[in-house]
Amino acid sequence: MTGRETEILDLIGEGLRNHEIARRLVMSEATVKTHINNLFAKAGFHSREDAVLYAIGTAEPGRYHRVD
């Protein structure tokens, strides 16, 4: 994952929505969605819930892995 993807994942873990992430990082919502799609593909997430569980550290061990 890129640094920006990791940053967005952390914000997803905080419960922010795409438009809130866009405002916080001063980028378009479309750019946020692109980063989210990329990180989902890299980490094997199937839903936003998967991403949140991973970001807050409660995902099932070994279920997901970070790809750098």
Short mmCIF file of C-alpha atoms in Angstrom, two decimals:
data_model
loop_
_atom_site.label_atom_id
_atom_site.label_comp_id
_atom_site.label_asym_id
_atom_site.label_seq_id
_atom_site.Cartn_x
_atom_site.Cartn_y
_atom_site.Cartn_z
CA MET A 1 0.00 0.00 0.00
CA THR A 2 1.15 3.51 -0.69
CA GLY A 3 1.46 6.05 2.07
CA ARG A 4 -1.66 7.83 0.86
CA GLU A 5 -3.64 4.56 0.76
CA THR A 6 -2.54 3.81 4.32
CA GLU A 7 -3.57 7.30 5.39
CA ILE A 8 -7.00 6.83 3.83
CA LEU A 9 -7.35 3.40 5.43
CA ASP A 10 -6.66 4.97 8.82
CA LEU A 11 -9.37 7.57 8.19
CA ILE A 12 -11.81 4.84 7.13
CA GLY A 13 -10.99 3.17 10.45
CA GLU A 14 -11.94 6.41 12.21
CA GLY A 15 -15.34 6.14 10.57
CA LEU A 16 -15.00 8.96 8.05
CA ARG A 17 -17.02 8.86 4.84
CA ASN A 18 -15.47 9.49 1.43
CA HIS A 19 -16.50 13.14 1.29
CA GLU A 20 -15.10 13.73 4.80
CA ILE A 21 -11.80 12.09 3.84
CA ALA A 22 -11.66 14.25 0.71
CA ARG A 23 -12.13 17.41 2.75
CA ARG A 24 -9.59 16.36 5.36
CA LEU A 25 -6.92 15.51 2.75
CA VAL A 26 -7.83 18.36 0.38
CA MET A 27 -8.55 16.19 -2.64
CA SER A 28 -11.57 15.32 -4.72
CA GLU A 29 -13.95 12.60 -3.67
CA ALA A 30 -13.19 10.84 -6.97
CA THR A 31 -9.50 10.67 -5.99
CA VAL A 32 -10.44 9.23 -2.61
CA LYS A 33 -12.53 6.56 -4.34
CA THR A 34 -9.61 5.69 -6.61
CA HIS A 35 -7.30 5.25 -3.62
CA ILE A 36 -9.93 3.14 -1.84
CA ASN A 37 -10.39 0.91 -4.89
CA ASN A 38 -6.62 0.43 -5.11
CA LEU A 39 -6.19 -0.41 -1.44
CA PHE A 40 -9.16 -2.81 -1.50
CA ALA A 41 -7.57 -4.67 -4.41
CA LYS A 42 -4.12 -4.77 -2.80
CA ALA A 43 -5.35 -5.89 0.63
CA GLY A 44 -8.12 -8.20 -0.56
CA PHE A 45 -10.93 -6.29 1.13
CA HIS A 46 -14.43 -7.09 -0.10
CA SER A 47 -16.27 -4.36 1.79
CA ARG A 48 -15.75 -1.18 3.75
CA GLU A 49 -16.44 -3.23 6.86
CA ASP A 50 -13.41 -5.39 6.03
CA ALA A 51 -11.30 -2.25 5.76
CA VAL A 52 -12.57 -0.85 9.06
CA LEU A 53 -11.92 -4.11 10.91
CA TYR A 54 -8.42 -4.25 9.50
CA ALA A 55 -7.72 -0.58 10.25
CA ILE A 56 -8.77 -0.89 13.89
CA GLY A 57 -6.90 -4.15 14.31
CA THR A 58 -9.81 -6.50 14.91
CA ALA A 59 -9.75 -8.40 11.62
CA GLU A 60 -9.32 -12.14 11.89
CA PRO A 61 -5.56 -12.86 12.05
CA GLY A 62 -4.15 -13.87 8.69
CA ARG A 63 -7.32 -12.94 6.84
CA TYR A 64 -5.82 -9.88 5.18
CA HIS A 65 -2.28 -8.87 4.48
CA ARG A 66 -0.68 -5.60 3.52
CA VAL A 67 0.95 -5.56 0.14
CA ASP A 68 3.68 -2.95 -0.24
#
